[in-house]
Backbone as numpy.savetxt, mean C-alpha at the origin, in Angstrom:
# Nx Ny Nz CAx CAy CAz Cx Cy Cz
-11.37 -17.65 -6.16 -9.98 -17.85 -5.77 -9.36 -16.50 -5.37
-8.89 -16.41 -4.37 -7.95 -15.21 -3.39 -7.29 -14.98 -4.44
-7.22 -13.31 -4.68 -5.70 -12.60 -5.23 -4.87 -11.97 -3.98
-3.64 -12.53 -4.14 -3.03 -12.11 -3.13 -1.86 -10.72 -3.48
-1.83 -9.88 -2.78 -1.13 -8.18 -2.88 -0.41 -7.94 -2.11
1.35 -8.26 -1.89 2.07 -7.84 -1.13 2.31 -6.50 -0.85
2.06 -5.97 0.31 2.07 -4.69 0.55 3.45 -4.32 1.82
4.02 -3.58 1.75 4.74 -2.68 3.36 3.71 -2.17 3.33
3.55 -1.95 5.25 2.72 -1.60 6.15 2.32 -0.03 5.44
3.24 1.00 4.71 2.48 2.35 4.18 2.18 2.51 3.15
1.96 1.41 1.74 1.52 1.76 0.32 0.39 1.14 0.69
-0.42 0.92 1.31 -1.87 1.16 1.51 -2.59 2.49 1.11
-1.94 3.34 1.66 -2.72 4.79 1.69 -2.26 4.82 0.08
-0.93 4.39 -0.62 -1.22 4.91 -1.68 -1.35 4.37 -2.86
-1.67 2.88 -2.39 -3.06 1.96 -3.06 -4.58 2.76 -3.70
-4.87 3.22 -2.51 -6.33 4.19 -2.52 -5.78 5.32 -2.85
-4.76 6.03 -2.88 -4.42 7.31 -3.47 -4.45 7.40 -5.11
-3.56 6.49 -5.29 -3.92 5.78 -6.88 -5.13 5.63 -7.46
-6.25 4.58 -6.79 -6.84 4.10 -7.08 -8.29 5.40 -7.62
-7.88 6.61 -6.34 -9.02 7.84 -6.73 -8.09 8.89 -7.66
-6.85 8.88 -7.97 -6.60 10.03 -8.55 -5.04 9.67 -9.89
-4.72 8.25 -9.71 -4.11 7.73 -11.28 -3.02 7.72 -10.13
-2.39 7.31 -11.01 -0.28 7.28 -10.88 0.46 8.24 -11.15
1.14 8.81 -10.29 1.92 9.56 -11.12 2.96 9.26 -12.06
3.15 10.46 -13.21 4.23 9.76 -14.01 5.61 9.32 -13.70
5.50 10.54 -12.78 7.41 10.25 -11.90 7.84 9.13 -10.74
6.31 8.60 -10.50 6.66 7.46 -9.50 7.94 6.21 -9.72
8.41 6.30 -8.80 9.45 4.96 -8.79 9.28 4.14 -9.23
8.15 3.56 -8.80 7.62 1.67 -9.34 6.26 2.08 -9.80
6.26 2.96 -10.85 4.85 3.32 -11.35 4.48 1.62 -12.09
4.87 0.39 -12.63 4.92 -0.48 -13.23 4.29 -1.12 -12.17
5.00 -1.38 -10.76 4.32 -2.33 -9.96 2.99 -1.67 -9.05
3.08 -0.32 -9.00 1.76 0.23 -8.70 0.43 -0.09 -10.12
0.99 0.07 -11.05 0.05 0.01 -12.89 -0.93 -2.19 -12.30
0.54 -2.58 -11.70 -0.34 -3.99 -11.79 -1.49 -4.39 -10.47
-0.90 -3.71 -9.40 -1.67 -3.30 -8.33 -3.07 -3.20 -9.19
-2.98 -1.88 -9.88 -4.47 -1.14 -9.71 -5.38 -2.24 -10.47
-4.58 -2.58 -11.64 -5.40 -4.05 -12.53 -5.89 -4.79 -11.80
-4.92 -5.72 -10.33 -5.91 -6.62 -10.04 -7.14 -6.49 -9.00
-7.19 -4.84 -8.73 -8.12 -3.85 -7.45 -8.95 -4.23 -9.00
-8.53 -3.56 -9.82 -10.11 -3.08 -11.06 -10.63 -4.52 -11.48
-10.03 -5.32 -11.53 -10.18 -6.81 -12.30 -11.34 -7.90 -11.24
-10.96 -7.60 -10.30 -11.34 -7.94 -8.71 -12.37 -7.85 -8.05
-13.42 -8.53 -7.47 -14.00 -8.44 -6.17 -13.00 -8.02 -5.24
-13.40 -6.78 -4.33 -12.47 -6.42 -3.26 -12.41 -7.92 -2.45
-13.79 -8.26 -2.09 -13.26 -9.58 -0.79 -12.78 -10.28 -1.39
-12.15 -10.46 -2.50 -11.02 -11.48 -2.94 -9.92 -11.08 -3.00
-9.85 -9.88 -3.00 -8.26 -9.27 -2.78 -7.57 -9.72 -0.97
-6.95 -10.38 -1.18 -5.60 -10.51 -0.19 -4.84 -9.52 -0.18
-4.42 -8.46 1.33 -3.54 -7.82 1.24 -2.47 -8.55 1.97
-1.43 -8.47 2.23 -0.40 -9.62 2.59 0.95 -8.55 3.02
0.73 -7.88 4.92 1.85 -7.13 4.95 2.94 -7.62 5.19
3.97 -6.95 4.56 5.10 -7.74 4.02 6.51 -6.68 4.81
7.41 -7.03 5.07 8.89 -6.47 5.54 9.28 -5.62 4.18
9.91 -6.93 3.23 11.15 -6.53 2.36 9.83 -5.96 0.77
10.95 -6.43 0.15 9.76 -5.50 -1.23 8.95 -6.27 -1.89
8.17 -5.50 -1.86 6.55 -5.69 -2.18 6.04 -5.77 -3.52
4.87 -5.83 -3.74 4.66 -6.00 -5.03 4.71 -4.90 -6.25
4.40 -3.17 -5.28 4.98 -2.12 -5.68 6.48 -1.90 -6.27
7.35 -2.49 -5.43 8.77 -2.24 -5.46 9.16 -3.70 -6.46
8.59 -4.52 -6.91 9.10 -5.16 -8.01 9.42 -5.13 -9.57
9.34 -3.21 -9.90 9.37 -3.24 -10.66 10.28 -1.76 -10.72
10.66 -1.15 -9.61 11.06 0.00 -9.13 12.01 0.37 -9.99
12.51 1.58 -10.51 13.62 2.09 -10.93 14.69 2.26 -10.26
14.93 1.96 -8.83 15.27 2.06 -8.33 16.07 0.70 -7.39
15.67 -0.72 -7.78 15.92 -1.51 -7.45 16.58 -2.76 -8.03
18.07 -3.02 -7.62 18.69 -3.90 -8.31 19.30 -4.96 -7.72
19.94 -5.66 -8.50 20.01 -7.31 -7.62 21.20 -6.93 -6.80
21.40 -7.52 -5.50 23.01 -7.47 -4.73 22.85 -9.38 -4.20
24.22 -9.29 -4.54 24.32 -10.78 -3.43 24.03 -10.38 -2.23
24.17 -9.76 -1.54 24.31 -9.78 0.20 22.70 -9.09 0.10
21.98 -8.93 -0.20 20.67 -7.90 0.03 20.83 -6.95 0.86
19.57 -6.87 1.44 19.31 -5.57 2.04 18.52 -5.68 3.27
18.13 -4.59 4.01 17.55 -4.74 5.12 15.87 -4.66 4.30
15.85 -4.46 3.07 14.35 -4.98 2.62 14.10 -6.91 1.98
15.41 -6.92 1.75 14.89 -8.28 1.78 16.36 -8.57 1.22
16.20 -10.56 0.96 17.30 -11.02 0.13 17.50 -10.76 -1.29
18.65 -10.78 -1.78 18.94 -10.69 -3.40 18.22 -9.50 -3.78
18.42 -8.71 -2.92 18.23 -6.57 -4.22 18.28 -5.94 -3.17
18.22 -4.64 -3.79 18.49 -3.53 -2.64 17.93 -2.56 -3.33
17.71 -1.12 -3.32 17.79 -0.09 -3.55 18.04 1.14 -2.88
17.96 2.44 -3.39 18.78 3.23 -2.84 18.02 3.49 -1.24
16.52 3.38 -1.33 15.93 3.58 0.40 16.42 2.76 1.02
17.20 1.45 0.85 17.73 0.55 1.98 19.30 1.15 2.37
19.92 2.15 1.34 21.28 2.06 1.56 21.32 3.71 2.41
19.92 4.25 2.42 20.00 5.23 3.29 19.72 5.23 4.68
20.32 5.46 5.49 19.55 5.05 7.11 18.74 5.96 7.30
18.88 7.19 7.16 17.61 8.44 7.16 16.36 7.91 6.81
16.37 7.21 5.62 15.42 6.47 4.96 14.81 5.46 5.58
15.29 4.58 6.14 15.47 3.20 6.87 14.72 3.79 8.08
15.34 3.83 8.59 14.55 5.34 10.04 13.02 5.46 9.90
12.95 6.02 8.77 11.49 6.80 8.32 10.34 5.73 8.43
10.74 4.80 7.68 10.13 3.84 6.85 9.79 2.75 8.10
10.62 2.53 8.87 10.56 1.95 10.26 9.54 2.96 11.12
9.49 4.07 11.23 9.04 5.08 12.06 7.19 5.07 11.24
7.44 4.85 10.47 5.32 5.08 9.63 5.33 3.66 9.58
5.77 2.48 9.70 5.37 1.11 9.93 4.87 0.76 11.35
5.37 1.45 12.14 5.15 1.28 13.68 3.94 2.22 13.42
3.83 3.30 13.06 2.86 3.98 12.88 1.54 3.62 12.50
1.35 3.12 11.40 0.67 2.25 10.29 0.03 1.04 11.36
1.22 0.63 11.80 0.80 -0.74 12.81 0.00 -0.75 14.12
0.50 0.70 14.54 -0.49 1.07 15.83 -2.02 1.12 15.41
-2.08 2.22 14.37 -3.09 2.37 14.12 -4.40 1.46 13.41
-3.43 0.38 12.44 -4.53 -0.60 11.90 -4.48 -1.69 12.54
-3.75 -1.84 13.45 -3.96 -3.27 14.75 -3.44 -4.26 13.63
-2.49 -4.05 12.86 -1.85 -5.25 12.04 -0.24 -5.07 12.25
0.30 -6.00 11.56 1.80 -6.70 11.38 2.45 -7.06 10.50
3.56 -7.66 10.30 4.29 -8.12 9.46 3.70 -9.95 9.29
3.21 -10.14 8.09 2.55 -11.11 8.25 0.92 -11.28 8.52
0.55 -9.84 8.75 -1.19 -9.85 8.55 -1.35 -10.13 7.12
-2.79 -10.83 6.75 -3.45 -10.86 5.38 -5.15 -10.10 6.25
-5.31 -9.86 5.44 -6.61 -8.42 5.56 -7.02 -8.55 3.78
-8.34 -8.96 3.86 -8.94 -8.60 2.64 -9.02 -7.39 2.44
-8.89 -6.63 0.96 -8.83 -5.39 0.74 -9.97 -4.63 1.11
-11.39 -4.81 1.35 -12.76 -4.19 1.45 -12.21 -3.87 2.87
-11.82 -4.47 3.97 -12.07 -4.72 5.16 -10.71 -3.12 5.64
-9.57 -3.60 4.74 -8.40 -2.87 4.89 -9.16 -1.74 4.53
-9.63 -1.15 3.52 -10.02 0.05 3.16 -11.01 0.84 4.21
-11.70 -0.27 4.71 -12.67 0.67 5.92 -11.72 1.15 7.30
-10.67 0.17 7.39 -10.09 0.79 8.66 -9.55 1.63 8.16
-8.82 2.03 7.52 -8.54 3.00 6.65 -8.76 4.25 6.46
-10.24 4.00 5.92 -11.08 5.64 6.73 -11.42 5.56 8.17
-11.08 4.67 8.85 -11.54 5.24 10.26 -10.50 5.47 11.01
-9.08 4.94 10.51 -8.30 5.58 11.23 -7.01 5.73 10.68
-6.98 6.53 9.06 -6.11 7.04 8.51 -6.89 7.68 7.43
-7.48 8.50 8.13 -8.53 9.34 6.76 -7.72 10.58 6.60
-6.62 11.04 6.77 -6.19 11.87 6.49 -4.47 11.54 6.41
-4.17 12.13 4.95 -2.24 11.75 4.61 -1.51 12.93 5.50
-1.49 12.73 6.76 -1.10 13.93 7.20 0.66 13.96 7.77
1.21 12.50 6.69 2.43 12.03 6.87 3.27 11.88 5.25
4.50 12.22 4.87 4.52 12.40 3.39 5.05 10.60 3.21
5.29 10.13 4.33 5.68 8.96 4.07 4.06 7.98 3.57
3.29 8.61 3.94 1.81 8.10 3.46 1.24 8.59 2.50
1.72 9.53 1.56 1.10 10.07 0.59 1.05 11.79 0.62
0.96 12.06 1.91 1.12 13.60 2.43 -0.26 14.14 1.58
-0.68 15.44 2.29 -1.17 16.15 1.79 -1.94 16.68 0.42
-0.68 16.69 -0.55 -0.94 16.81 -1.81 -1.56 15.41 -2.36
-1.35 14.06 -1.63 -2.08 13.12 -2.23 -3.63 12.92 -1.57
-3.90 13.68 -0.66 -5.54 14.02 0.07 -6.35 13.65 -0.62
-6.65 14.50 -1.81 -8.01 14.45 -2.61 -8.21 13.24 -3.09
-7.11 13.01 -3.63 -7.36 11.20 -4.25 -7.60 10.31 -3.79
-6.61 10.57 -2.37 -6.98 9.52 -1.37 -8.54 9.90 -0.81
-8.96 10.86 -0.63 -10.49 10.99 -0.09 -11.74 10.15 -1.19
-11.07 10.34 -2.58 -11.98 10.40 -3.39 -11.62 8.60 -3.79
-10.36 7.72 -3.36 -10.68 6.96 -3.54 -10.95 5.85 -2.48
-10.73 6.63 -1.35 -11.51 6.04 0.06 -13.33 5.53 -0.43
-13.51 6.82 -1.09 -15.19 6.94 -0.94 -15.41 5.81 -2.18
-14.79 6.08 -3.26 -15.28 5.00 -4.70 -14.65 3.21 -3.82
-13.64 3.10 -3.23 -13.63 1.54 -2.87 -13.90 1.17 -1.66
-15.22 2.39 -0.60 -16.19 1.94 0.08 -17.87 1.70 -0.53
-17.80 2.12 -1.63 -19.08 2.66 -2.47 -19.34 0.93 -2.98
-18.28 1.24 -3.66 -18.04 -0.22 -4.34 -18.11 -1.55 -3.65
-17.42 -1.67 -2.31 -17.28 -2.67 -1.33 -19.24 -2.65 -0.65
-19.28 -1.82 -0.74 -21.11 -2.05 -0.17 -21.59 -2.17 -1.53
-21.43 -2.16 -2.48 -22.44 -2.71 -3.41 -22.11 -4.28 -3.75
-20.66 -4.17 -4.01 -20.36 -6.09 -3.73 -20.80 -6.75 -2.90
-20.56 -6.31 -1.59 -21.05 -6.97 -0.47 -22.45 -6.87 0.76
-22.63 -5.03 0.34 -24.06 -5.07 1.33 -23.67 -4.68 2.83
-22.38 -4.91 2.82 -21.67 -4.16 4.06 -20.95 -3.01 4.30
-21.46 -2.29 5.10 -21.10 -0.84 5.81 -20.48 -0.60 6.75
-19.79 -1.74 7.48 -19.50 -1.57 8.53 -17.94 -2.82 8.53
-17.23 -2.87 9.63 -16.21 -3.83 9.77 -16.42 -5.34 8.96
């Protein structure tokens, strides 16, 4: 049975950033990243559903940062937080989704099994060379957990390739 993982188009990269180098303590939605990584570790990757999503995700359901409004937000209905009430923010986040989207040939509304997501991944976001993706300082982890949930995805599956 499919586990399904609501994602925005840029906590991918720090899905696998996590996944090779922990959480940080100061993260926002370190809670909804903590359940993320459970159902990656709990999981066959080809049963993971990634499911890209607009408003907030399965990361941001637990955010410190996120509280109920009647009128919502430009992330979704009923909550908001402070990245929706910034347009600088709004901007950004719009600007690495188009980004994100060029590059992995997906959308609002793609599902992508996680094995499959992780290989495009390294082939065409092998480097955080955006802070809205993890930046720099999240590199190593992300390298190191590129390599452990391709390692892993060919021993589940036997496949190396798309």
């Amino acid at each position: 049975m499919p586990v399904r993982i609501r994602l925005r188009p840029y906590h991918p990269t720090f899905i696998v950033a996590h996944y090779g180098g922990g959480i940080p303590q100061e993260s926002r939605a370190r809670a909804g990243f903590e359940s993320i990584q459970r159902k990656i570790r709990e999981n066959p990757l080809e049963e993971i559903e990634i499911e890209i999503v607009r408003g907030h995700d399965d990361a941001c359901e637990s955010c410190k940062f996120r509280r109920e409004s009647e009128t919502g937000s430009i992330w979704g209905k009923r909550h908001t937080c402070t990245s929706a009430e910034d347009p600088h923010m709004v901007a950004e986040v719009e600007r690495i989704n188009n980004k994100v989207f060029g590059l992995l040939g997906l959308d609002y509304g793609s599902v992508v099994n996680l094995g499959t997501l992780v290989f495009r991944l390294s082939e065409k976001i092998p480097v955080l060379d955006d802070n809205m993706l993890g930046g720099l300082d999240k590199q190593e982890a992300y390298r190191k957990g590129l390599a452990e949930l391709l390692a892993r995805r060919e021993q589940e599956t036997g496949r190396t390739g798309k």
